[in-house]
JSON list of C-alpha atoms in Angstrom, two decimals:
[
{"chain": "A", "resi": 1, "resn": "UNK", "atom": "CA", "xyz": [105.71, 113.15, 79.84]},
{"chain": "A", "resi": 2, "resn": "UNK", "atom": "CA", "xyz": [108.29, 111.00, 81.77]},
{"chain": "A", "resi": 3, "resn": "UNK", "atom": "CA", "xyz": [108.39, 106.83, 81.01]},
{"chain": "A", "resi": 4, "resn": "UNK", "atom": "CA", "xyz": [106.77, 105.07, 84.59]},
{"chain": "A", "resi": 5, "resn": "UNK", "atom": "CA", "xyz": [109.14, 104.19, 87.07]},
{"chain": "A", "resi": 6, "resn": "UNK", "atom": "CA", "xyz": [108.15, 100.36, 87.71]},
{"chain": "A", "resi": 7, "resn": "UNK", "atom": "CA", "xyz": [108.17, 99.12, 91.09]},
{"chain": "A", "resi": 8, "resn": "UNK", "atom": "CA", "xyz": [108.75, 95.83, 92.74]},
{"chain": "A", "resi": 9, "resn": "UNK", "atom": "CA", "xyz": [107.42, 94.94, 96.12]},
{"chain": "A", "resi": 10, "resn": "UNK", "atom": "CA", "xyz": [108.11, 92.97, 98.97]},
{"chain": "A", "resi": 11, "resn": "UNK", "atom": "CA", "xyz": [107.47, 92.75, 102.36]},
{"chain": "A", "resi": 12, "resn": "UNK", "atom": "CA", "xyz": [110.89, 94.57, 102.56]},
{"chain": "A", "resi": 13, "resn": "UNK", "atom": "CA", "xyz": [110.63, 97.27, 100.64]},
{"chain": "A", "resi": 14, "resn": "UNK", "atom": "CA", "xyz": [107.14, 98.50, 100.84]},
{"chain": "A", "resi": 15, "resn": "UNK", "atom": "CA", "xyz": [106.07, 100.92, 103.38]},
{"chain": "A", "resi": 16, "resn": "UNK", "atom": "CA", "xyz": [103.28, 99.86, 105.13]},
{"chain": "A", "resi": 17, "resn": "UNK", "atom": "CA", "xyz": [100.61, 102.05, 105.43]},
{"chain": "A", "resi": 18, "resn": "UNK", "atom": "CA", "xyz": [97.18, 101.13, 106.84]},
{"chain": "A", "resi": 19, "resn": "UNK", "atom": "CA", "xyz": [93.71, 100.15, 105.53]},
{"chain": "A", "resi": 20, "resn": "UNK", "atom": "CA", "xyz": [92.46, 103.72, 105.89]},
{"chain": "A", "resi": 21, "resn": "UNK", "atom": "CA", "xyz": [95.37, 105.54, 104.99]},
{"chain": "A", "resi": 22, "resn": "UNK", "atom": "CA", "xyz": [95.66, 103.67, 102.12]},
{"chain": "A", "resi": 23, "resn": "UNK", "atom": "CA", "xyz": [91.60, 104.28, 101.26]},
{"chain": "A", "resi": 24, "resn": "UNK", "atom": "CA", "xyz": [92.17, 108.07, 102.20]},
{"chain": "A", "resi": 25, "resn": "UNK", "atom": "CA", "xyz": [94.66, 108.39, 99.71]},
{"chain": "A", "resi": 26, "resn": "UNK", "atom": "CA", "xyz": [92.48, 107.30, 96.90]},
{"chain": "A", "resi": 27, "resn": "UNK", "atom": "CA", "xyz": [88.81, 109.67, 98.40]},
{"chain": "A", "resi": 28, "resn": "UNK", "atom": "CA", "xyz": [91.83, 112.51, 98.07]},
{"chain": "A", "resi": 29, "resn": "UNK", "atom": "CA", "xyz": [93.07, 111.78, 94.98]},
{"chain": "A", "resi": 30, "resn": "UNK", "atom": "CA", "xyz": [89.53, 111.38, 92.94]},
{"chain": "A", "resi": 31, "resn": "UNK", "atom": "CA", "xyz": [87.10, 113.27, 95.30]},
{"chain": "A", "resi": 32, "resn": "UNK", "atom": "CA", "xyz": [85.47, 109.62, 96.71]},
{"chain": "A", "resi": 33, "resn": "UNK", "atom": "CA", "xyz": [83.86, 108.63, 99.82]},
{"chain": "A", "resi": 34, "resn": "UNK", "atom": "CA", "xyz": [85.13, 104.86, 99.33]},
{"chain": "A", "resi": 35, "resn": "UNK", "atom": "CA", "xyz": [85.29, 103.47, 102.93]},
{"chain": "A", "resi": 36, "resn": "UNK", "atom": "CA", "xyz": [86.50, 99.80, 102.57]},
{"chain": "A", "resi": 37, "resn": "UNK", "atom": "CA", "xyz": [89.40, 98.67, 100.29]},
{"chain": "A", "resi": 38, "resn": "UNK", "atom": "CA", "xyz": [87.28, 95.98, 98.66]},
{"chain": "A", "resi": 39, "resn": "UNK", "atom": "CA", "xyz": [85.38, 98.79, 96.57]},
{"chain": "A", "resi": 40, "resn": "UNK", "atom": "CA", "xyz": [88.44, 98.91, 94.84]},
{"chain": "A", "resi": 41, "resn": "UNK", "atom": "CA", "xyz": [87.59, 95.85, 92.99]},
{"chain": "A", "resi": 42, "resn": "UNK", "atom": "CA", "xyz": [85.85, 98.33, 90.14]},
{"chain": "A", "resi": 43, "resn": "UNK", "atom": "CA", "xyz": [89.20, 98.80, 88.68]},
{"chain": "A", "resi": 44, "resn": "UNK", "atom": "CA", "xyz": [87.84, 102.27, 88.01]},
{"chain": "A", "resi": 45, "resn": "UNK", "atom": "CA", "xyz": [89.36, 103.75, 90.52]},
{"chain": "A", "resi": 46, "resn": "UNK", "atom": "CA", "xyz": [93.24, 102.62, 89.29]},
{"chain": "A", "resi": 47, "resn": "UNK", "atom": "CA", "xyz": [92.00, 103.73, 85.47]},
{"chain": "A", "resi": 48, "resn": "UNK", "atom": "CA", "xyz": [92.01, 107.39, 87.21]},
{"chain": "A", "resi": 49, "resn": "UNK", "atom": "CA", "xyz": [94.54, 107.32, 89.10]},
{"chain": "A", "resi": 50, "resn": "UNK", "atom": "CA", "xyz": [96.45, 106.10, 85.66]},
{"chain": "A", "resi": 51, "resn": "UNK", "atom": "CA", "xyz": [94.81, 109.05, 83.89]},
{"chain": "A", "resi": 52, "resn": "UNK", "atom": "CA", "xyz": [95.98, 111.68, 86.57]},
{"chain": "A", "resi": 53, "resn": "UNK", "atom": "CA", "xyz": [99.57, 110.69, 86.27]},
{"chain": "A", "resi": 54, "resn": "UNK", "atom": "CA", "xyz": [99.54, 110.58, 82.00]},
{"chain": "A", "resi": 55, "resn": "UNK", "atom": "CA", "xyz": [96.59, 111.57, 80.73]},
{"chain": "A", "resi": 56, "resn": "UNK", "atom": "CA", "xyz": [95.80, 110.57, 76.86]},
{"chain": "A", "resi": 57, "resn": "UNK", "atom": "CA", "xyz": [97.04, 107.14, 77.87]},
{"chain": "A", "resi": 58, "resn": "UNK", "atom": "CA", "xyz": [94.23, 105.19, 79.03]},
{"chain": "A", "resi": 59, "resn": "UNK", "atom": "CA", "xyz": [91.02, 105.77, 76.97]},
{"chain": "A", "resi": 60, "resn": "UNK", "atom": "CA", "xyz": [89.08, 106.75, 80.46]},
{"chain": "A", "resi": 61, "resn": "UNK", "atom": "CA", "xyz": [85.80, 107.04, 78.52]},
{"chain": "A", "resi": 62, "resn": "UNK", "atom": "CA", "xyz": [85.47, 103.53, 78.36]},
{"chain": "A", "resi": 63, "resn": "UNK", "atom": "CA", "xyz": [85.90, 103.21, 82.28]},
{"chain": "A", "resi": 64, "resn": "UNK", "atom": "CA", "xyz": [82.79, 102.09, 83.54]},
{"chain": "A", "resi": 65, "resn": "UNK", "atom": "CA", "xyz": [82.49, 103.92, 86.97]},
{"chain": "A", "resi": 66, "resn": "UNK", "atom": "CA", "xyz": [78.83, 103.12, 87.93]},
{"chain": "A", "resi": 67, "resn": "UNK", "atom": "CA", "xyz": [78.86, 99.89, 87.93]},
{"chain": "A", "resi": 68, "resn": "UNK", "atom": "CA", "xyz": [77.76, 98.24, 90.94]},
{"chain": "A", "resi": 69, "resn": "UNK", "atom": "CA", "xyz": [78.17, 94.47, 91.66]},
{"chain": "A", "resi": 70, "resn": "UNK", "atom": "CA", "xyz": [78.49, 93.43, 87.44]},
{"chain": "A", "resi": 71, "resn": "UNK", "atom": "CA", "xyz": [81.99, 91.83, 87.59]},
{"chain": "A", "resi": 72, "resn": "UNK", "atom": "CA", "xyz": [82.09, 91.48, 83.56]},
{"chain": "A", "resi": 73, "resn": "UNK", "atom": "CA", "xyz": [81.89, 94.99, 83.43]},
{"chain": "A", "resi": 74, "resn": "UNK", "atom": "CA", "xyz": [84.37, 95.22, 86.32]},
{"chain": "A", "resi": 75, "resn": "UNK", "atom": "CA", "xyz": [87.07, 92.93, 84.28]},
{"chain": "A", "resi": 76, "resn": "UNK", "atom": "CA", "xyz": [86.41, 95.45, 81.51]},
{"chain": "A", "resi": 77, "resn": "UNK", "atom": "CA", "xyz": [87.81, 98.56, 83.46]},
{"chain": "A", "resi": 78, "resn": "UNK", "atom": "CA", "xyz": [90.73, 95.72, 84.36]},
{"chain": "A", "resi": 79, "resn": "UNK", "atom": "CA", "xyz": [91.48, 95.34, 81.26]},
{"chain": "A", "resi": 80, "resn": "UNK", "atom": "CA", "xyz": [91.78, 98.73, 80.54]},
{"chain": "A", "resi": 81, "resn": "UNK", "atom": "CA", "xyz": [94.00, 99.16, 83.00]},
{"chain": "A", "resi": 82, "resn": "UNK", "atom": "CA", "xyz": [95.91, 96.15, 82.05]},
{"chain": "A", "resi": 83, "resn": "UNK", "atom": "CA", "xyz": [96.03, 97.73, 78.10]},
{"chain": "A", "resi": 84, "resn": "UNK", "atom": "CA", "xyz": [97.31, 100.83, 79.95]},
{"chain": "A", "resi": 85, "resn": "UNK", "atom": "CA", "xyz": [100.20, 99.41, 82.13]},
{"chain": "A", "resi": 86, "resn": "UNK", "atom": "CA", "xyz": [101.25, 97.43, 78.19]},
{"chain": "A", "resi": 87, "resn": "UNK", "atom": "CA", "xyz": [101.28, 101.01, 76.15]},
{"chain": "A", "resi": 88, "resn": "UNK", "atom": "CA", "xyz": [103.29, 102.52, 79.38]},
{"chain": "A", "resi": 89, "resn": "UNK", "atom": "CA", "xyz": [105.75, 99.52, 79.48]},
{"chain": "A", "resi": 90, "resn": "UNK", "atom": "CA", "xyz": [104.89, 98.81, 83.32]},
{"chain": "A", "resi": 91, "resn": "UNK", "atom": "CA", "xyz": [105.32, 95.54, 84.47]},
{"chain": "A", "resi": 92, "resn": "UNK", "atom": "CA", "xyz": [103.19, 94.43, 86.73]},
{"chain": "A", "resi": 93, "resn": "UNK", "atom": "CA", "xyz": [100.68, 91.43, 86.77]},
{"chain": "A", "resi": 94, "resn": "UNK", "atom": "CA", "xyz": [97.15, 92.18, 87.00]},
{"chain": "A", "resi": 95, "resn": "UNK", "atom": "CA", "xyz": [95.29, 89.22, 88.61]},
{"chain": "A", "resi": 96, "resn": "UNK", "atom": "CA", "xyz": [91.85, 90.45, 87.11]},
{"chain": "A", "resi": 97, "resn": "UNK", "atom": "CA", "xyz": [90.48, 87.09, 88.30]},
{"chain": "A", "resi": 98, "resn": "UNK", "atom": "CA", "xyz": [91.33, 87.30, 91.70]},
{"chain": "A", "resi": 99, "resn": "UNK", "atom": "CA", "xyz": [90.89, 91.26, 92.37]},
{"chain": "A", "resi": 100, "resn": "UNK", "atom": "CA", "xyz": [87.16, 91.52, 90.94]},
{"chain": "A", "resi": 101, "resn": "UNK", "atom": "CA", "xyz": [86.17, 88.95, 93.59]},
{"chain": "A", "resi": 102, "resn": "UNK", "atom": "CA", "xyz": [86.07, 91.69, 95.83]},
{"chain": "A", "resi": 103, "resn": "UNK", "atom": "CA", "xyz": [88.15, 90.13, 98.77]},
{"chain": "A", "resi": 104, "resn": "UNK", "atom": "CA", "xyz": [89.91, 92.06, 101.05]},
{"chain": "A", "resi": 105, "resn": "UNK", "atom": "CA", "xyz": [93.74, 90.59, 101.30]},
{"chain": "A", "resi": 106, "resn": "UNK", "atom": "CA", "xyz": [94.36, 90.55, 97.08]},
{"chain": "A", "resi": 107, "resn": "UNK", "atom": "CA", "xyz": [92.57, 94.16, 96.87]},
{"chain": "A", "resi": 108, "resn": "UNK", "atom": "CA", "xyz": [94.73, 95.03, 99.79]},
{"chain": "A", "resi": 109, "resn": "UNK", "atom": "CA", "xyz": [97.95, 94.20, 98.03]},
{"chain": "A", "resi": 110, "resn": "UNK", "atom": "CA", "xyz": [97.23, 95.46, 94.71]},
{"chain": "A", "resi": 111, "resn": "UNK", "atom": "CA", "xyz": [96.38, 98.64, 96.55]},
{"chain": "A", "resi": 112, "resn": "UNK", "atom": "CA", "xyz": [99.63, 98.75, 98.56]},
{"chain": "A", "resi": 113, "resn": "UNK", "atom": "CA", "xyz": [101.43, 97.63, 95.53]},
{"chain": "A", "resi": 114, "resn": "UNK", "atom": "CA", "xyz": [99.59, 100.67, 93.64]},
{"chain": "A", "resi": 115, "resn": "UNK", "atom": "CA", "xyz": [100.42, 103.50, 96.31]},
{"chain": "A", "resi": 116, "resn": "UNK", "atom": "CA", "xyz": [103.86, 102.71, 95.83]},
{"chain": "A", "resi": 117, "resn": "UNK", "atom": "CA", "xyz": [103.69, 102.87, 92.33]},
{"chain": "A", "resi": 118, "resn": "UNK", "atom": "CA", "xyz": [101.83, 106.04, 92.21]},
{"chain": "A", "resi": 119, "resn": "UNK", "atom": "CA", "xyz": [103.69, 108.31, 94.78]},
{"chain": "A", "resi": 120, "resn": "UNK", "atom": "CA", "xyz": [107.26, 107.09, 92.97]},
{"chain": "A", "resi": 121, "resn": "UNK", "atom": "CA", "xyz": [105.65, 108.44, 89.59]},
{"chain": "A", "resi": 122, "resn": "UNK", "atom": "CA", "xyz": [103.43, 110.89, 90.75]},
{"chain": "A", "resi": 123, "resn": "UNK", "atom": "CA", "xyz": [105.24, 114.52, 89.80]},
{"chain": "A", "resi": 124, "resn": "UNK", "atom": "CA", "xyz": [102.73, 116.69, 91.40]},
{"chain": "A", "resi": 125, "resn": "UNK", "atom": "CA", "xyz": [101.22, 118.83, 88.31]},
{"chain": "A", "resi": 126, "resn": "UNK", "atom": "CA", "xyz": [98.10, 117.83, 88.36]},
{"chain": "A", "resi": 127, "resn": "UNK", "atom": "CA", "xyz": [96.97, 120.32, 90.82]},
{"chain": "A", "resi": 128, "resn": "UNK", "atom": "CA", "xyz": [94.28, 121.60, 88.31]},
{"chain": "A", "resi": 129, "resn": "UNK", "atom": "CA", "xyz": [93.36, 117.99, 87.80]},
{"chain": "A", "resi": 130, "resn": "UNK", "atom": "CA", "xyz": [89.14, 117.57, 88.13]},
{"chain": "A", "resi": 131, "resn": "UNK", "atom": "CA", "xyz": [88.33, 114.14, 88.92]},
{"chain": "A", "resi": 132, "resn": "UNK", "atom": "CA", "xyz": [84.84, 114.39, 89.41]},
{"chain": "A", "resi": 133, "resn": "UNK", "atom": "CA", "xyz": [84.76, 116.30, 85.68]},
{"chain": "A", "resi": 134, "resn": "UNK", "atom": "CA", "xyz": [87.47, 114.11, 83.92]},
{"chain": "A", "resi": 135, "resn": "UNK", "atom": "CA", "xyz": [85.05, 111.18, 84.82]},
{"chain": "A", "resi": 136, "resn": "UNK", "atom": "CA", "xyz": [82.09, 112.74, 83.11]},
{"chain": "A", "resi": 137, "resn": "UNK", "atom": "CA", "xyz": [80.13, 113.77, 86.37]},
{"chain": "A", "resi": 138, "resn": "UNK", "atom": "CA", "xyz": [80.03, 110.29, 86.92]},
{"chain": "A", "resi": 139, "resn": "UNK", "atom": "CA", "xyz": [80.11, 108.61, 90.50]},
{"chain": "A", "resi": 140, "resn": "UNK", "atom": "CA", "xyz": [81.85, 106.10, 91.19]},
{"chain": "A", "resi": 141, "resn": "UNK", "atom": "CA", "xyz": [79.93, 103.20, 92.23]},
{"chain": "A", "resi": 142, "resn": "UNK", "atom": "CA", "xyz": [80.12, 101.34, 95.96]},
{"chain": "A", "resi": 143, "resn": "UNK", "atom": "CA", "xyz": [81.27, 97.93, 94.33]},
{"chain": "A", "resi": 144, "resn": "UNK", "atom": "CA", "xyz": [78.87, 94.77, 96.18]},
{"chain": "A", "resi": 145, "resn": "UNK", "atom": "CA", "xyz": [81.02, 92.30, 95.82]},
{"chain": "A", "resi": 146, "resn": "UNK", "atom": "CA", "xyz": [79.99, 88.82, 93.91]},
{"chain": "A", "resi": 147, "resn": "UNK", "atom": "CA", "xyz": [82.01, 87.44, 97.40]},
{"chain": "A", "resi": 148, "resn": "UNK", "atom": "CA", "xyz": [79.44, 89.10, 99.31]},
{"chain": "A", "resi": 149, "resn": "UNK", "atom": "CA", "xyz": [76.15, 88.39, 99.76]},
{"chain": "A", "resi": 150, "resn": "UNK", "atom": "CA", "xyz": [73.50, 91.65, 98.93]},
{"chain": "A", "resi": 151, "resn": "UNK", "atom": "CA", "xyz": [71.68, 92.47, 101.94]},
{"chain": "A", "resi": 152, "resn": "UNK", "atom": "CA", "xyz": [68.34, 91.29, 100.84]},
{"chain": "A", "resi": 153, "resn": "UNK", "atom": "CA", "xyz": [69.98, 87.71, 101.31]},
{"chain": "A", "resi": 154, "resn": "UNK", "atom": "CA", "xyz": [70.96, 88.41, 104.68]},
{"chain": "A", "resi": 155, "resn": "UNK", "atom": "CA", "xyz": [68.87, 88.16, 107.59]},
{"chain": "A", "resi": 156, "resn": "UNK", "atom": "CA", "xyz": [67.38, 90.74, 109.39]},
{"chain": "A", "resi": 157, "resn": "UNK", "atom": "CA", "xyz": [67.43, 91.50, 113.26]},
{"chain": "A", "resi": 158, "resn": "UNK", "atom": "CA", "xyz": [65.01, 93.72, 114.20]},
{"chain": "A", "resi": 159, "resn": "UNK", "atom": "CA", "xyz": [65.12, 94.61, 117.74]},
{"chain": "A", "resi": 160, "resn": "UNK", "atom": "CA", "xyz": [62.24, 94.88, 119.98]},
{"chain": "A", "resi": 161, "resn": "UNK", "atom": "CA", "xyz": [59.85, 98.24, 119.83]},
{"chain": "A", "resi": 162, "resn": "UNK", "atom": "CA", "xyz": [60.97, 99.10, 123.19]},
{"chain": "A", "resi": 163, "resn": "UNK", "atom": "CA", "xyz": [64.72, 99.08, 122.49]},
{"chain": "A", "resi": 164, "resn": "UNK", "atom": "CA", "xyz": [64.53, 100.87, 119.20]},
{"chain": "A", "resi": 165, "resn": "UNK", "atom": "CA", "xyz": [62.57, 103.76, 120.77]},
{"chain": "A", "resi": 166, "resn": "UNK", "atom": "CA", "xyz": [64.59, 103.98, 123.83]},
{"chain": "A", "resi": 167, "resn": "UNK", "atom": "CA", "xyz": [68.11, 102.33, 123.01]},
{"chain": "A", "resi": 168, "resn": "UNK", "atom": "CA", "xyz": [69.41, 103.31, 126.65]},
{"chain": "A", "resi": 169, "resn": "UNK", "atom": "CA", "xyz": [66.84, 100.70, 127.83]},
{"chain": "A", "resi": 170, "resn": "UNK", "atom": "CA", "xyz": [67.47, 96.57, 128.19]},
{"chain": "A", "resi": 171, "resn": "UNK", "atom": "CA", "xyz": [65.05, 94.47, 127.07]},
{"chain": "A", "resi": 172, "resn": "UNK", "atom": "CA", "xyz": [64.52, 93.49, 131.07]},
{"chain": "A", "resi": 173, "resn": "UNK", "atom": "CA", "xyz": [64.09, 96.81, 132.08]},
{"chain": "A", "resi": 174, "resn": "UNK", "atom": "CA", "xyz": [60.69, 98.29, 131.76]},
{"chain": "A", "resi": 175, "resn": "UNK", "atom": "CA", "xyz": [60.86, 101.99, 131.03]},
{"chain": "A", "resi": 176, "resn": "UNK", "atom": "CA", "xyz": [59.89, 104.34, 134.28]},
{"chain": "A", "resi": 177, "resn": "UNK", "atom": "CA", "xyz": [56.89, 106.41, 133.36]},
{"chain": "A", "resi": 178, "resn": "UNK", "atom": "CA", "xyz": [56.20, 109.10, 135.53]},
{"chain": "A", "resi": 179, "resn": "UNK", "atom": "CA", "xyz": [53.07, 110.51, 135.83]},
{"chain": "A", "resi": 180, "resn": "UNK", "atom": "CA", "xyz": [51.96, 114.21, 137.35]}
]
């Protein structure tokens, strides 16, 4: 098992891939359906990915993967990862603080910071690699931001009878009812 190849970045040197290549990446890697980089803010996700490329390293039992919107249990899977990047000598800040908030532009970077990281180190024998068994069956959770507000605090428009049973209809138009 090879020593991790640390990795620097800067606006120079990293290659910039988008939102949603960058979220594809990750559903491919651990069999997800994550659709927003902020769900990232778990930490679980980066304690597999960790796992994949030296497993026995990062005690991946203790990653909590179902947690939804609980950001002390989010900083816990952090701090695994954090313990993990110590025992493999990687040097890279973790700004636990910042990341579990759930906002997109620090989650972003981590994440670009991350791909790098992972596609420098990654040797490409983990083709029998189960993600969906190595995390115990478990599914990893949508994270709801603390950033965010749940949708029961949000308001709710509900659109008139009319439009939700005929959407190609306005409001001003009546519907044309034909009669034989």
């Amino acid at each position: 098992m090879a020593m991790p190849i640390n990795v620097t970045s800067t606006s120079n040197n990293m290659d910039t891939l988008s939102r949603n290549e960058l979220i594809g990446f990750v559903n491919e890697c651990l069999g997800l359906t994550y659709n927003k980089v902020e769900q990232m803010c778990t930490g679980a996700a980066y304690c597999q990915m960790i796992h994949i490329l030296w497993p026995g390293k990062l005690p991946l039992k203790k990653v909590k993967f179902e947690a939804k919107g609980l950001e002390h249990v989010y900083i816990n899977n952090w701090k695994i990862l954090q313990d993990s990047f110590k025992k493999l000598h990687i040097d890279k800040d973790v700004p636990i603080q910042r990341l579990v908030k759930g906002r997109f532009q620090d989650n972003f970077e981590f994440l670009q910071w991350f791909y790098k990281f992972f596609t420098i180190n990654d040797s490409g024998d983990h083709d029998d690699y189960d993600p969906v068994a190595a995390r115990g069956g478990q599914i990893q959770a949508r994270a709801a931001p603390a950033a965010v507000r749940s949708p029961a605090a949000r308001p709710v428009k509900r659109l008139p009878l009319l439009q939700r049973l005929c959407p190609t209809t306005s409001s001003d138009q009546a519907p044309t009812v034909t009669r034989k």
